[in-house]
Amino acid sequence: MKDYDSMAQLTEEIRKFTEERDWDQFHSPENLAKSVAIEAGELLECFQWGSEPELEAVTEEIADVMNYCLLLADKLGIDPGKAIHDKIQKNAEKYPVEKSRGKSTKYDRL
C-alpha cells in the first residue's frame, strides 16, 4: 500500500487556509459537494468550444475541484488516498484487462 502523506499534507494546508478565514462555517458536506460540481462545470467550460484549452485556466480549475474534494473528504472523515486506491482496485475487478482493453463499454456489458 502506498503512503498518502502528501495528500494528508495538502488537506492540512487547505484546512489551515479555511480556518484562518473562518470559512468552515460555510463548508457543510452538501455545500462542498455543490462546490465540487460547480468547479467541475468551470473545468468543463475550459473545453467548451473544442479548441486547445488554456493550460493555466485548466490547472486552476483542476485545483479548485481537488480542493473542494479534499475538504469534503476531510469533513466526512474519508482518507482520499485510500479511497482512490480502493476504487482503483474495485475498478480492476469490474474491468479486467482481458475484457476491457481498448473498450469504453460499461462493465455490465463486457
Backbone as ProteinMPNN parsed JSONL, in Angstrom:
{"seq_chain_A": "MKDYDSMAQLTEEIRKFTEERDWDQFHSPENLAKSVAIEAGELLECFQWGSEPELEAVTEEIADVMNYCLLLADKLGIDPGKAIHDKIQKNAEKYPVEKSRGKSTKYDRL", "coords_chain_A": {"N_chain_A": [[0.846, -1.182, 0.0], [0.457, 2.263, -0.675], [2.009, 5.267, 0.614], [0.254, 7.945, 1.91], [1.009, 10.47, 2.709], [1.556, 12.97, 1.424], [-0.939, 13.709, 0.423], [-2.313, 13.988, 2.806], [-0.879, 16.118, 3.858], [-1.518, 18.151, 2.03], [-4.269, 18.327, 2.529], [-4.203, 19.234, 5.16], [-3.011, 21.734, 4.764], [-4.996, 23.018, 3.243], [-7.081, 22.913, 5.107], [-6.025, 24.566, 7.134], [-5.854, 27.039, 5.753], [-8.575, 27.495, 5.332], [-9.541, 27.601, 7.984], [-8.194, 29.873, 8.963], [-9.595, 31.879, 7.731], [-12.09, 31.606, 8.707], [-13.978, 30.042, 7.338], [-15.036, 27.562, 7.583], [-17.562, 27.411, 8.609], [-19.224, 27.613, 6.446], [-18.903, 25.305, 5.104], [-20.498, 22.832, 4.855], [-21.106, 19.326, 4.266], [-22.96, 19.123, 2.127], [-22.798, 21.686, 0.899], [-20.12, 21.637, 0.123], [-20.119, 19.49, -1.692], [-21.78, 20.578, -3.662], [-20.097, 22.644, -4.451], [-17.982, 21.205, -5.581], [-19.245, 20.229, -7.89], [-19.904, 22.633, -9.176], [-17.366, 23.763, -9.648], [-16.334, 21.742, -11.259], [-17.933, 22.104, -13.477], [-16.933, 24.571, -14.307], [-14.389, 23.747, -15.027], [-15.032, 22.098, -17.196], [-16.009, 24.056, -18.874], [-13.683, 25.187, -19.827], [-13.124, 23.638, -21.997], [-15.14, 24.068, -23.734], [-15.52, 24.964, -26.454], [-14.075, 23.223, -27.963], [-11.557, 23.862, -28.807], [-7.982, 24.19, -28.363], [-7.398, 24.141, -24.984], [-6.721, 26.711, -22.54], [-3.951, 26.212, -20.693], [-3.26, 27.212, -18.137], [-5.733, 28.068, -17.086], [-7.129, 25.625, -17.035], [-5.529, 24.227, -15.22], [-5.943, 25.749, -12.874], [-8.702, 25.338, -12.471], [-8.784, 22.556, -12.12], [-7.364, 22.436, -9.734], [-9.18, 23.814, -8.061], [-11.385, 22.028, -8.079], [-10.187, 19.794, -6.903], [-9.439, 20.861, -4.417], [-11.958, 21.305, -3.176], [-12.892, 18.657, -3.18], [-11.019, 17.44, -1.463], [-11.55, 18.883, 0.886], [-14.196, 18.057, 1.349], [-13.865, 15.285, 1.697], [-12.269, 15.359, 3.998], [-14.05, 16.549, 5.815], [-15.91, 14.505, 6.038], [-14.431, 12.491, 7.105], [-13.001, 10.801, 5.445], [-10.279, 9.132, 4.02], [-8.693, 10.357, 1.382], [-6.626, 9.38, -0.305], [-6.553, 6.615, 0.286], [-9.184, 6.032, -0.434], [-9.104, 6.476, -3.214], [-7.195, 4.571, -3.976], [-8.548, 2.192, -3.165], [-10.782, 2.34, -4.868], [-9.61, 2.101, -7.383], [-8.751, -0.543, -7.214], [-11.236, -1.819, -7.001], [-12.357, -1.113, -9.487], [-10.569, -2.453, -11.121], [-11.327, -5.059, -10.753], [-13.919, -4.976, -11.806], [-13.404, -4.26, -14.408], [-11.661, -6.201, -16.002], [-8.499, -6.571, -17.582], [-8.323, -8.291, -19.82], [-10.91, -8.276, -20.823], [-11.622, -5.611, -21.107], [-9.695, -4.012, -22.336], [-8.942, -1.377, -24.467], [-11.597, -0.753, -24.865], [-14.617, 1.106, -24.325], [-16.81, 0.224, -23.091], [-19.352, -0.239, -20.645], [-18.922, -1.936, -17.531], [-20.93, -3.873, -16.979], [-21.683, -4.747, -19.418], [-19.665, -5.947, -20.711]], "CA_chain_A": [[0.0, 0.0, 0.0], [1.24, 3.481, -0.786], [1.963, 6.243, 1.691], [-0.566, 9.073, 1.462], [1.388, 11.651, 3.474], [1.437, 14.221, 0.678], [-2.37, 14.017, 0.369], [-2.635, 14.471, 4.146], [-0.268, 17.445, 3.998], [-2.345, 19.072, 1.253], [-5.514, 18.508, 3.267], [-3.901, 20.082, 6.315], [-2.783, 23.094, 4.25], [-6.314, 23.552, 2.878], [-7.806, 23.086, 6.368], [-5.467, 25.761, 7.789], [-6.291, 28.182, 4.947], [-10.003, 27.673, 5.602], [-9.704, 28.009, 9.388], [-7.717, 31.256, 9.115], [-10.605, 32.781, 7.176], [-13.362, 31.246, 9.349], [-14.881, 29.609, 6.284], [-15.58, 26.243, 7.866], [-18.999, 27.572, 8.866], [-19.934, 27.506, 5.168], [-18.478, 24.071, 4.454], [-21.244, 21.612, 5.138], [-20.89, 18.367, 3.175], [-23.819, 19.477, 0.989], [-22.225, 22.843, 0.204], [-18.865, 21.227, -0.512], [-20.472, 18.683, -2.869], [-22.238, 21.532, -4.678], [-18.922, 23.371, -4.944], [-17.262, 20.297, -6.482], [-19.975, 20.212, -9.167], [-19.777, 23.955, -9.796], [-15.996, 23.901, -10.153], [-16.191, 20.799, -12.379], [-18.549, 22.792, -14.616], [-15.978, 25.581, -14.779], [-13.346, 22.998, -15.726], [-15.614, 21.705, -18.478], [-16.116, 25.269, -19.683], [-12.385, 25.404, -20.49], [-13.116, 22.82, -23.213], [-16.453, 24.273, -24.335], [-15.562, 25.149, -27.905], [-13.281, 22.196, -28.61], [-10.221, 24.309, -29.197], [-6.94, 23.89, -27.387], [-7.701, 24.922, -23.788], [-5.641, 27.458, -21.901], [-3.439, 25.323, -19.658], [-3.319, 27.863, -16.823], [-7.125, 28.03, -16.633], [-7.429, 24.224, -16.722], [-4.799, 23.924, -13.988], [-6.624, 26.388, -11.752], [-9.992, 24.681, -12.241], [-8.49, 21.254, -11.522], [-7.015, 22.706, -8.331], [-10.413, 24.136, -7.343], [-12.142, 20.787, -7.907], [-9.481, 18.954, -5.937], [-9.547, 21.498, -3.094], [-13.273, 21.003, -2.614], [-12.953, 17.216, -2.925], [-10.253, 17.167, -0.25], [-12.306, 19.418, 2.02], [-15.348, 17.192, 1.574], [-13.349, 14.041, 2.277], [-11.843, 15.679, 5.359], [-15.263, 16.793, 6.597], [-16.597, 13.228, 6.24], [-13.511, 11.521, 7.692], [-12.558, 9.872, 4.396], [-8.887, 9.266, 3.58], [-8.829, 10.382, -0.08], [-5.65, 8.499, -0.935], [-7.041, 5.245, 0.444], [-10.407, 5.912, -1.235], [-8.694, 6.353, -4.612], [-6.571, 3.249, -4.102], [-9.597, 1.171, -3.08], [-11.627, 2.425, -6.064], [-8.831, 1.528, -8.487], [-8.811, -1.99, -7.03], [-12.606, -2.235, -7.332], [-12.497, -0.988, -10.939], [-9.757, -3.503, -11.743], [-12.16, -6.267, -10.722], [-15.052, -4.772, -12.712], [-12.892, -4.094, -15.766], [-10.429, -6.971, -16.204], [-7.766, -6.167, -18.786], [-8.633, -9.151, -20.964], [-12.233, -7.952, -21.351], [-11.887, -4.184, -21.278], [-8.612, -3.285, -23.013], [-9.306, -0.686, -25.699], [-13.047, -0.608, -24.982], [-15.243, 2.037, -23.383], [-18.043, -0.433, -22.695], [-19.573, -0.317, -19.218], [-18.56, -3.256, -17.017], [-22.028, -4.846, -17.006], [-21.938, -5.138, -20.809], [-18.441, -6.542, -21.261]], "C_chain_A": [[0.891, 1.246, 0.0], [1.064, 4.372, 0.431], [1.237, 7.479, 1.178], [-0.227, 10.369, 2.195], [1.204, 12.941, 2.695], [-0.026, 14.65, 0.553], [-2.798, 14.586, 1.727], [-2.065, 15.873, 4.367], [-1.067, 18.492, 3.227], [-3.655, 19.367, 1.985], [-5.296, 19.419, 4.457], [-3.69, 21.533, 5.88], [-4.114, 23.765, 3.887], [-7.132, 23.837, 4.14], [-7.343, 24.365, 7.081], [-5.922, 27.034, 7.068], [-7.742, 28.525, 5.267], [-10.241, 28.186, 7.021], [-9.283, 29.457, 9.599], [-8.761, 32.269, 8.645], [-11.996, 32.539, 7.762], [-14.406, 30.843, 8.315], [-15.508, 28.248, 6.56], [-17.084, 26.296, 8.102], [-19.839, 27.409, 7.596], [-19.75, 26.14, 4.51], [-19.203, 22.839, 4.98], [-20.936, 20.617, 4.02], [-21.723, 18.708, 1.934], [-23.229, 20.648, 0.2], [-20.922, 22.486, -0.501], [-19.136, 20.381, -1.757], [-20.972, 19.579, -4.001], [-21.053, 22.261, -5.294], [-18.079, 22.516, -5.874], [-17.92, 20.337, -7.858], [-19.827, 21.544, -9.905], [-18.391, 24.123, -10.406], [-15.731, 22.931, -11.302], [-16.822, 21.385, -13.637], [-17.626, 23.849, -15.187], [-14.798, 24.928, -15.492], [-13.824, 22.594, -17.115], [-15.716, 22.894, -19.426], [-14.809, 25.573, -20.419], [-12.304, 24.677, -21.831], [-14.364, 23.048, -24.063], [-16.437, 24.298, -25.853], [-14.607, 24.224, -28.637], [-11.909, 22.63, -29.069], [-9.229, 23.917, -28.105], [-7.178, 24.759, -26.147], [-6.471, 25.653, -23.262], [-5.193, 26.659, -20.677], [-3.525, 25.93, -18.26], [-4.737, 27.81, -16.255], [-7.524, 26.609, -16.237], [-6.773, 23.836, -15.4], [-5.505, 24.508, -12.774], [-7.961, 25.715, -11.447], [-9.809, 23.287, -11.655], [-8.156, 21.433, -10.042], [-8.261, 23.019, -7.508], [-11.24, 22.881, -7.068], [-11.491, 19.931, -6.822], [-9.533, 19.533, -4.529], [-10.874, 21.143, -2.442], [-13.434, 19.509, -2.333], [-12.196, 16.862, -1.643], [-10.955, 17.703, 0.988], [-13.5, 18.536, 2.366], [-14.913, 15.875, 2.217], [-12.945, 14.264, 3.734], [-13.049, 15.844, 6.281], [-15.954, 15.476, 6.956], [-15.697, 12.141, 6.832], [-13.042, 10.455, 6.714], [-11.098, 10.158, 4.069], [-8.912, 9.224, 2.053], [-7.836, 9.477, -0.799], [-6.085, 7.049, -0.869], [-8.291, 5.03, -0.402], [-10.066, 5.72, -2.709], [-8.084, 4.982, -4.862], [-7.626, 2.143, -4.118], [-10.476, 1.157, -4.331], [-10.902, 1.856, -7.291], [-8.89, 0.005, -8.412], [-10.186, -2.526, -7.421], [-12.83, -2.183, -8.848], [-11.696, -2.057, -11.68], [-10.53, -4.82, -11.78], [-13.316, -6.155, -11.717], [-14.619, -4.729, -14.17], [-11.588, -4.871, -15.945], [-9.802, -6.617, -17.555], [-8.197, -6.985, -19.993], [-9.993, -8.872, -21.577], [-12.374, -6.486, -21.737], [-10.823, -3.404, -22.047], [-9.103, -2.693, -24.334], [-10.793, -0.477, -25.896], [-13.552, 0.409, -23.963], [-16.575, 1.488, -22.871], [-18.157, -0.496, -21.176], [-19.396, -1.763, -18.765], [-19.681, -4.296, -17.121], [-22.392, -5.286, -18.42], [-20.704, -5.744, -21.472], [-18.634, -8.014, -21.571]], "O_chain_A": [[1.958, 1.255, 0.615], [0.095, 4.246, 1.18], [1.579, 8.002, 0.117], [-1.066, 11.264, 2.297], [0.734, 13.927, 3.261], [-0.316, 15.846, 0.576], [-3.558, 15.552, 1.786], [-2.707, 16.715, 4.995], [-1.269, 19.602, 3.72], [-4.094, 20.515, 2.05], [-6.124, 20.288, 4.732], [-4.143, 22.456, 6.557], [-4.326, 24.939, 4.189], [-7.795, 24.87, 4.236], [-8.162, 25.145, 7.568], [-6.329, 28.0, 7.714], [-8.093, 29.691, 5.448], [-11.046, 29.093, 7.233], [-9.942, 30.192, 10.334], [-8.788, 33.4, 9.13], [-12.964, 33.186, 7.363], [-15.567, 31.245, 8.399], [-16.416, 27.828, 5.842], [-17.795, 25.33, 7.824], [-21.029, 27.102, 7.67], [-20.366, 25.85, 3.484], [-18.575, 21.912, 5.492], [-20.542, 21.028, 2.929], [-21.234, 18.591, 0.81], [-23.171, 20.604, -1.029], [-20.652, 22.976, -1.598], [-18.455, 20.54, -2.77], [-20.627, 19.366, -5.163], [-21.004, 22.472, -6.506], [-17.519, 23.023, -6.846], [-17.236, 20.462, -8.874], [-19.645, 21.567, -11.122], [-18.258, 24.571, -11.545], [-14.983, 23.258, -12.224], [-16.309, 21.19, -14.739], [-17.54, 24.014, -16.403], [-14.265, 25.485, -16.452], [-13.094, 22.738, -18.096], [-15.531, 22.753, -20.635], [-14.826, 26.149, -21.507], [-11.514, 25.051, -22.698], [-14.615, 22.301, -25.008], [-17.301, 23.681, -26.475], [-14.353, 24.424, -29.825], [-11.174, 21.84, -29.661], [-9.606, 23.381, -27.062], [-7.163, 25.986, -26.247], [-5.334, 25.254, -23.515], [-5.967, 26.456, -19.742], [-3.833, 25.225, -17.3], [-4.918, 27.536, -15.069], [-8.185, 26.411, -15.217], [-7.398, 23.189, -14.56], [-5.649, 23.833, -11.755], [-8.311, 25.542, -10.28], [-10.583, 22.871, -10.793], [-8.618, 20.664, -9.199], [-8.39, 22.545, -6.379], [-11.738, 22.692, -5.958], [-12.17, 19.412, -5.936], [-9.657, 18.79, -3.555], [-10.909, 20.727, -1.284], [-14.057, 19.138, -1.339], [-12.681, 16.073, -0.831], [-10.957, 17.048, 2.03], [-13.781, 18.297, 3.54], [-15.533, 15.412, 3.174], [-13.248, 13.442, 4.599], [-13.055, 15.332, 7.401], [-16.516, 15.342, 8.042], [-16.136, 11.009, 7.039], [-12.723, 9.335, 7.113], [-10.726, 11.313, 3.862], [-9.133, 8.158, 1.478], [-8.184, 8.867, -1.809], [-5.996, 6.328, -1.863], [-8.451, 3.976, -1.019], [-10.675, 4.887, -3.381], [-8.416, 4.314, -5.841], [-7.601, 1.265, -4.98], [-10.87, 0.09, -4.802], [-11.52, 1.207, -8.135], [-9.06, -0.662, -9.433], [-10.294, -3.555, -8.087], [-13.42, -3.097, -9.424], [-12.105, -2.513, -12.748], [-10.4, -5.598, -12.724], [-13.653, -7.128, -12.393], [-15.376, -5.114, -15.061], [-10.52, -4.266, -16.031], [-10.506, -6.395, -18.54], [-8.413, -6.434, -21.073], [-10.216, -9.2, -22.742], [-13.173, -6.157, -22.613], [-11.041, -2.237, -22.374], [-9.61, -3.406, -25.2], [-11.22, -0.066, -26.975], [-12.986, 0.554, -22.879], [-17.37, 2.223, -22.284], [-17.173, -0.774, -20.491], [-19.68, -2.697, -19.514], [-19.406, -5.477, -17.33], [-23.299, -6.097, -18.607], [-20.716, -6.021, -22.671], [-17.707, -8.674, -22.04]]}, "name": "protein", "num_of_chains": 1, "seq": "MKDYDSMAQLTEEIRKFTEERDWDQFHSPENLAKSVAIEAGELLECFQWGSEPELEAVTEEIADVMNYCLLLADKLGIDPGKAIHDKIQKNAEKYPVEKSRGKSTKYDRL"}
